[in-house]
Every structure is written in C-alpha cells, then in structure tokens.
Coordinates of C-alpha atoms and ligand atoms in Angstrom, one line a residue:
E107 CA 25.6 23.3 -14.1
M108 CA 23.7 21.7 -16.4
L109 CA 21.0 24.2 -16.7
A110 CA 23.8 27.2 -16.8
S111 CA 25.7 25.4 -19.7
G112 CA 23.0 24.0 -21.4
F113 CA 21.1 27.4 -21.8
G114 CA 24.1 28.2 -24.1
I115 CA 24.8 31.7 -22.8
I116 CA 27.8 33.6 -23.9
G117 CA 27.0 37.0 -21.9
F118 CA 29.8 39.4 -23.9
S119 CA 27.6 42.2 -22.5
W120 CA 24.1 42.9 -20.7
I121 CA 22.4 42.8 -24.1
C122 CA 23.4 39.4 -25.2
S123 CA 21.4 37.9 -22.3
P124 CA 20.1 40.4 -19.9
A125 CA 19.1 37.7 -17.2
C126 CA 22.9 36.7 -17.0
T127 CA 23.8 39.9 -15.8
E128 CA 20.6 40.8 -14.0
L129 CA 20.6 37.6 -11.7
E130 CA 24.3 38.0 -11.1
V131 CA 23.6 41.7 -9.2
V132 CA 20.9 40.1 -7.6
V133 CA 22.9 36.8 -6.2
M134 CA 25.8 38.8 -5.6
D135 CA 23.9 41.3 -3.3
W136 CA 22.2 37.9 -1.8
L137 CA 25.5 36.6 -1.1
A138 CA 27.0 39.8 0.2
K139 CA 24.4 40.1 2.6
F140 CA 24.6 36.0 3.9
L141 CA 28.1 36.5 4.3
H142 CA 27.5 40.0 6.1
L143 CA 29.8 42.0 4.1
P144 CA 29.9 46.2 4.4
Q145 CA 26.7 47.7 3.0
H146 CA 29.3 49.7 0.2
F147 CA 30.0 46.2 -1.8
L148 CA 26.4 45.9 -2.6
H149 CA 25.1 46.8 -5.8
E150 CA 21.7 48.0 -4.3
V151 CA 23.5 50.5 -2.2
E152 CA 24.2 53.6 -4.2
G153 CA 27.8 54.1 -4.6
P154 CA 30.8 52.8 -7.2
G155 CA 31.0 49.3 -5.2
G156 CA 29.6 45.6 -6.2
G157 CA 30.4 41.9 -6.8
V158 CA 30.8 40.0 -9.8
I159 CA 31.4 36.0 -10.4
Q160 CA 34.7 35.3 -11.7
G161 CA 36.2 31.8 -12.8
S162 CA 38.5 31.3 -10.1
A163 CA 40.0 33.2 -7.0
S164 CA 43.3 33.2 -9.4
E165 CA 41.4 35.5 -11.9
A166 CA 39.8 37.6 -9.0
V167 CA 43.4 38.5 -7.6
L168 CA 45.0 39.0 -11.1
V169 CA 42.0 41.5 -11.9
A170 CA 42.8 43.2 -8.3
V171 CA 46.6 43.4 -8.9
L172 CA 46.0 44.6 -12.5
A173 CA 43.5 47.4 -11.6
A174 CA 45.9 48.5 -8.7
R175 CA 48.6 48.4 -10.9
E176 CA 47.0 50.8 -13.5
Q177 CA 45.7 53.0 -10.6
A178 CA 49.3 53.5 -9.2
V179 CA 50.7 54.1 -12.6
R180 CA 48.0 56.6 -13.2
R181 CA 48.4 58.2 -9.4
V182 CA 52.3 58.6 -10.0
Q183 CA 52.0 59.8 -13.7
H184 CA 50.3 62.9 -12.0
S185 CA 52.2 63.5 -9.0
H186 CA 55.3 62.8 -11.1
P187 CA 54.7 64.0 -14.7
E188 CA 59.1 63.8 -15.0
L189 CA 58.8 60.3 -14.8
T190 CA 58.2 58.3 -17.9
E191 CA 55.5 55.3 -18.0
S192 CA 58.1 52.9 -18.3
E193 CA 60.3 54.2 -15.4
I194 CA 57.0 54.1 -13.3
R195 CA 56.2 50.7 -14.3
G196 CA 60.1 49.5 -13.5
K197 CA 59.4 50.6 -9.9
L198 CA 56.2 49.0 -8.8
I199 CA 56.3 46.4 -5.9
A200 CA 53.5 44.3 -4.4
Y201 CA 53.5 42.4 -1.3
S202 CA 51.8 39.5 0.4
S203 CA 52.6 36.8 2.9
D204 CA 55.0 33.6 2.5
Q205 CA 51.8 31.7 3.6
S206 CA 49.4 33.0 0.5
N207 CA 48.4 30.8 -2.5
S208 CA 50.4 30.3 -5.1
C209 CA 48.0 32.1 -7.5
I210 CA 49.1 35.4 -5.7
E211 CA 52.9 35.2 -6.7
K212 CA 51.6 34.0 -10.2
A213 CA 49.2 37.4 -10.4
G214 CA 52.5 39.0 -9.8
V215 CA 54.4 37.2 -12.8
L216 CA 51.4 37.8 -15.2
A217 CA 51.2 41.5 -14.0
A218 CA 54.9 41.8 -14.9
M219 CA 55.2 43.6 -11.0
P220 CA 57.2 41.4 -8.1
I221 CA 55.4 40.4 -5.7
K222 CA 57.2 40.0 -2.5
L223 CA 56.3 37.2 0.0
L224 CA 56.7 39.0 3.4
P225 CA 57.6 36.2 6.4
A226 CA 54.4 35.6 8.5
G227 CA 54.8 35.2 12.2
D228 CA 54.9 32.1 13.7
D229 CA 51.3 31.4 13.9
F230 CA 51.1 31.9 10.1
V231 CA 49.9 35.7 10.1
L232 CA 51.0 38.3 8.6
R233 CA 50.6 41.6 10.6
G234 CA 50.9 45.3 9.4
D235 CA 54.5 45.9 11.1
T236 CA 56.0 43.4 9.0
L237 CA 54.1 45.2 5.6
K238 CA 55.1 48.6 7.0
Q239 CA 59.0 47.7 7.5
A240 CA 58.9 46.2 3.8
I241 CA 57.1 49.1 2.5
E242 CA 59.5 51.9 4.4
R243 CA 62.5 50.0 3.2
D244 CA 60.9 50.0 -0.5
V245 CA 60.1 53.5 -0.6
A246 CA 63.4 54.4 0.5
A247 CA 64.9 52.6 -2.2
G248 CA 63.1 54.6 -4.7
L249 CA 60.3 51.8 -5.6
I250 CA 56.3 52.3 -5.5
P251 CA 54.2 50.1 -3.5
V252 CA 51.0 49.3 -5.1
I253 CA 49.2 46.3 -3.5
C254 CA 49.0 44.0 -0.6
V255 CA 47.2 40.8 -0.5
A256 CA 45.9 39.6 2.5
T257 CA 44.5 36.0 3.2
L258 CA 41.8 34.8 5.2
G259 CA 42.1 31.3 5.4
T260 CA 45.7 30.3 4.2
T261 CA 46.2 27.3 2.3
G262 CA 48.4 25.8 4.3
T263 CA 46.9 26.1 8.0
C264 CA 44.0 28.2 7.3
A265 CA 45.6 31.3 9.1
Y266 CA 43.9 34.6 9.2
D267 CA 46.2 37.8 8.2
D268 CA 45.7 40.3 10.8
I269 CA 43.4 42.6 8.1
E270 CA 43.0 45.5 10.7
S271 CA 46.8 46.4 11.2
L272 CA 47.5 45.7 7.2
A273 CA 44.6 48.2 6.7
S274 CA 46.2 50.9 8.6
I275 CA 49.3 50.6 6.8
C276 CA 47.6 50.3 3.5
E277 CA 45.8 53.5 4.3
E278 CA 48.6 55.4 5.4
K279 CA 50.5 54.3 2.2
S280 CA 48.0 54.6 -0.6
V281 CA 48.1 50.8 -1.0
W282 CA 45.4 48.7 -2.4
L283 CA 44.5 45.8 0.1
H284 CA 43.0 42.7 -1.2
V285 CA 41.6 39.9 0.7
D286 CA 42.0 36.5 -0.7
A287 CA 39.3 34.5 1.3
A288 CA 38.9 31.6 -1.2
Y289 CA 38.5 29.0 1.5
A290 CA 37.2 30.5 4.6
G291 CA 34.9 33.2 2.9
G292 CA 32.1 30.8 3.2
A293 CA 32.2 31.1 7.2
F294 CA 31.6 34.7 7.2
A295 CA 28.0 33.7 7.2
L296 CA 28.4 32.4 10.6
E297 CA 27.6 34.3 13.6
E298 CA 30.0 32.6 15.7
C299 CA 32.9 33.3 13.1
S300 CA 32.1 37.1 13.2
E301 CA 35.8 37.6 14.4
L302 CA 37.0 36.7 10.8
R303 CA 35.2 39.6 9.2
R304 CA 37.2 42.1 11.5
G305 CA 38.6 44.8 9.2
L306 CA 36.6 44.1 5.9
E307 CA 34.9 47.3 5.8
R308 CA 38.4 48.9 4.9
V309 CA 39.4 46.5 2.2
D310 CA 39.3 47.3 -1.5
S311 CA 38.4 44.0 -3.0
L312 CA 38.1 40.3 -1.8
N313 CA 37.2 37.2 -3.4
F314 CA 35.5 34.0 -2.2
N315 CA 35.0 30.4 -3.8
L316 CA 31.7 29.3 -3.8
H317 CA 33.0 26.1 -5.2
K318 CA 34.9 25.4 -2.0
F319 CA 32.5 25.8 1.0
M320 CA 28.9 26.5 -0.4
L321 CA 27.7 23.5 -2.6
V322 CA 28.3 25.2 -5.9
N323 CA 30.0 23.4 -8.1
F324 CA 33.3 24.7 -10.0
D325 CA 33.7 26.8 -11.1
C326 CA 32.1 30.3 -9.2
A327 CA 34.4 32.5 -7.5
A328 CA 32.8 35.6 -6.1
M329 CA 34.7 39.0 -6.1
W330 CA 33.5 42.3 -4.4
L331 CA 35.0 45.5 -5.6
R332 CA 34.6 48.7 -3.1
D333 CA 35.0 50.9 -6.1
A334 CA 34.7 49.1 -9.4
N335 CA 35.3 52.1 -11.4
K336 CA 38.8 51.5 -10.6
V337 CA 38.5 48.2 -12.3
I338 CA 36.3 49.3 -15.0
D339 CA 38.8 52.3 -15.9
S340 CA 41.7 50.1 -16.0
F341 CA 40.1 47.5 -18.2
N342 CA 37.6 49.3 -20.6
V343 CA 38.3 48.4 -24.1
D344 CA 35.3 49.0 -26.7
R345 CA 34.6 48.0 -29.8
I346 CA 31.6 49.2 -32.1
Y347 CA 29.9 45.7 -32.0
L348 CA 29.7 45.6 -28.3
K349 CA 27.8 48.9 -27.6
H350 CA 24.2 48.9 -26.9
K351 CA 21.8 51.5 -26.0
H352 CA 21.6 50.8 -22.4
E353 CA 25.1 50.8 -21.7
G354 CA 26.3 52.7 -18.4
Q355 CA 22.7 52.2 -16.8
T356 CA 22.9 51.6 -12.9
Q357 CA 21.6 47.9 -12.1
I358 CA 22.9 46.6 -15.4
P359 CA 26.6 46.7 -15.5
D360 CA 28.7 45.3 -18.2
F361 CA 30.8 42.7 -16.2
R362 CA 33.2 42.3 -19.4
H363 CA 34.7 45.4 -17.8
W364 CA 35.5 43.7 -14.3
Q365 CA 37.4 40.5 -16.0
I366 CA 39.8 38.8 -18.0
P367 CA 37.3 37.5 -20.7
L368 CA 34.9 39.1 -23.1
G369 CA 32.4 36.2 -23.2
R370 CA 30.9 35.0 -19.7
R371 CA 29.0 31.7 -18.4
F372 CA 25.5 31.9 -16.7
R373 CA 27.4 31.1 -13.3
A374 CA 24.8 33.4 -11.2
L375 CA 22.0 30.4 -12.0
K376 CA 23.9 27.9 -10.3
V377 CA 23.8 30.2 -7.0
W378 CA 20.5 31.1 -7.6
I379 CA 19.5 27.5 -7.6
T380 CA 21.6 26.5 -4.5
F381 CA 19.9 29.5 -2.4
R382 CA 16.6 28.4 -3.7
T383 CA 17.1 24.7 -3.1
L384 CA 19.0 25.0 0.5
G385 CA 18.1 28.3 1.7
A386 CA 20.7 30.3 3.7
E387 CA 20.0 28.3 6.8
G388 CA 20.7 25.2 4.9
L389 CA 23.9 26.4 3.6
R390 CA 24.9 27.6 7.1
A391 CA 24.2 24.3 8.4
H392 CA 26.2 22.6 5.7
I393 CA 29.3 24.8 6.7
R394 CA 28.7 24.2 10.5
K395 CA 28.5 20.3 9.9
H396 CA 32.2 20.5 8.2
I397 CA 33.4 22.6 11.1
S398 CA 32.2 20.1 13.7
L399 CA 33.6 17.1 11.4
A400 CA 37.0 18.7 11.8
G401 CA 36.4 19.0 15.3
Q402 CA 35.8 15.6 15.8
F403 CA 38.9 14.5 13.9
E404 CA 40.8 16.8 15.9
D405 CA 39.7 15.1 18.7
L406 CA 40.7 11.5 17.6
V407 CA 44.2 13.4 16.7
K408 CA 44.7 14.6 20.1
A409 CA 43.3 11.0 21.6
D410 CA 46.0 9.1 19.7
E411 CA 49.8 9.1 20.8
R412 CA 51.1 8.6 17.2
F413 CA 50.2 11.9 16.1
E414 CA 50.4 15.4 16.9
L415 CA 48.5 19.1 15.7
I416 CA 50.9 21.5 13.8
A417 CA 48.6 24.2 13.6
P418 CA 45.2 25.1 15.5
R419 CA 42.5 23.6 14.0
A420 CA 40.7 26.3 11.6
L421 CA 37.3 25.8 10.4
G422 CA 37.4 22.1 8.4
L423 CA 40.7 22.1 8.3
V424 CA 43.0 19.8 10.5
C425 CA 47.0 19.8 10.2
F426 CA 48.4 17.0 11.6
R427 CA 51.3 14.7 11.2
A428 CA 52.8 11.6 12.8
K429 CA 55.2 12.3 15.7
G430 CA 58.7 11.7 15.5
D431 CA 61.0 12.2 12.2
N432 CA 59.5 13.8 9.0
E433 CA 60.4 10.4 7.3
I434 CA 57.6 8.7 9.1
T435 CA 54.8 11.3 7.5
Ligands
PLP676 N1 43.5 31.1 -2.6 C1 43.4 30.1 -1.6 C2 43.4 30.6 0.1 C3 43.2 28.6 -2.2 O1 43.2 27.8 -0.9 C4 43.3 28.7 -3.4 C5 43.0 27.0 -3.5 O2 43.3 26.0 -3.1 C6 43.3 29.5 -4.2 C7 43.5 31.0 -3.6 C8 43.3 29.1 -5.6 O3 42.1 29.0 -6.1 P1 41.5 28.7 -7.6 O4 41.7 27.4 -8.0 O5 40.0 29.1 -7.4 O6 42.4 29.8 -8.3

C-alpha cells in the first residue's frame, strides 16, 4: 500500500502509467488462474473477456448493474422501436436474494432501477425456480427483466446461491447474471472447495474482494467480465485530452471505461507483491487456516450446552447464538 500510494500514480489511461495498466492485466490473469476461473475471463485468451480491479464490491456490482441496464435498453429499443427510451427505462426491473448484501439494493437505487429481493429458501439459498416465477410475473405485468445478482457467500450466513439453476433461467430470459463472491471467492482457489465454482462458466460477471480473504489490505476488489465490450460500450465517454496513439490495442485496455472513476490507483502492485511474497501455496495455506480455525470454533460451540449454531459453518464463518430467548443473545 505504501509503495502503491507512494509512487503517486494516477492512471487515467494507459499512457499515464503503462505499468499501472499492464501489471493489472498480468495480475488479474494470475488471480483468475489461481481461482480456477473459466478461461474466457483471462486477458491472455483471445476474446472480449477480462478482469479489472475496482475499489470495492459495491463498485463492481454497480458497474455490472449499469452495464446490464444499458445493454437491455439498447436491446429493447431495437426490438420495440415504438417505445421511447424513457418508457423503456421505466419498465426495467432487476433481481437478487433477500440475503444479498446491502450494496446490491444500493446499486439499484443508484441505477434508478428497482431490484427485487426474492425470498431465499430456508437454507438461505436463492434458486432458479424462484427467479423464474418472479420474471414471469413481471413480464406479464409489462416489465423488462435486466439482471440477477446472485451471491456466493452471503453476508449473513455465507450461503451459496444455486448458480446453475439461476444461469438456466437467465440464459432463457436474456438476463445478465452477476455473482457477488466478495468474501467466499478466495475459496475458489482450493480443490476441496471446487463445488463452489459450479456454474461460473455461465455467468456474465463476478466480483471478489482481495481485502477480505487474501491478505491484500483495503482496497482491492477484483471483477471479471465475460464480455468487457458490453461495459466499455455502455460507459465510453471520451475527450481529446484522454486520447493516445496506442488506444484500442489488445493487452493495453483503458480501464477507465470499465469503472466509475476516471483516475485509477496502482492496486495491481499490491496484488503482485502479495503473490510474489507468499506465493499461491502460501495464500492457499492462509485460507485453509481460516477455515480450520472456524472448524475448531464450531466444535467448541457444539460442545457447549449454552450455545447453538443457526446455520451450517461455511468457510471461516460460524453463526451461533445463546439458546433460549433472543434477549439473551
Ligand atoms: N458483498 C458481500 C457478500 C459482502 O459481504 C460485502 C461486505 O461485507 C459486500 C458485498 C460489500 O463490500 P464492499 O465494502 O467492498 O463494497
């Protein structure tokens, strides 16, 4: 953090600091491989996918919500030329679960698009059938579904939404599927947690906070897009003073089109130093240690008659309470 800030980088564009952009391309691919993400999220693989570092999960979710909104507006303008733009915008609707983080609802407020918080099951999991019912009801009422924000590792209990069944509905209904894995994403790196990655090859975008599970200090939120052009097309606003002769070349993306601010911090340096210092194995060992500590704590709770678990332990999170009246807790 001291180096990243101390160099005084303000990466408005590639030419302001080629290292700031190029190291980000490198470390986002390292990270994608470390987490076993689908190939199409890598910069080095030909295609429109890639990763970017945002300041927070909230920003990543907002970027996904705004891009999905703009794509939906353009699609409907094309298929229904009789509708005005404001008529279309007034009909947009988005979805998430009632267990999702507050930043999802906030993204809806900022995007001026209601986000319905659908009821998760008793196990705190949102599934495709609930989404399907909501979409069908809304379409029948004349609304236009835009995006579903699923969560892998909810804030309350670290529950995992059923990405496979949600993806099937989103594909059928042309709805953008974003996954917020702000906390749990680090566990994608572990073979024993490979189940968590099921369905990720079908999502449009996802985010994961390195400042939660990966020993990178705040702020550092990774985001991957299956088709970054959808974001770039939605946010691209240029001025003469931002142009440079290397624009548009592959491997030197102008990340300003992938985010809310114009200037950028040299966050990639923090990721680079963390990987170079600890190595992939060191980081895996760190995550495993958190999980095993939670396992030990879970055993202590189970062995103590005064307490009970209120949800299954998940990764490093143990949710428990005092037995009896809620007042005691
Ligand atoms: N998503 C989940 C699942 C979270 O647990 C949190 C924070 O705890 C967030 C999003 C928000 O993260 P940020 O502070 O990076 O916006």
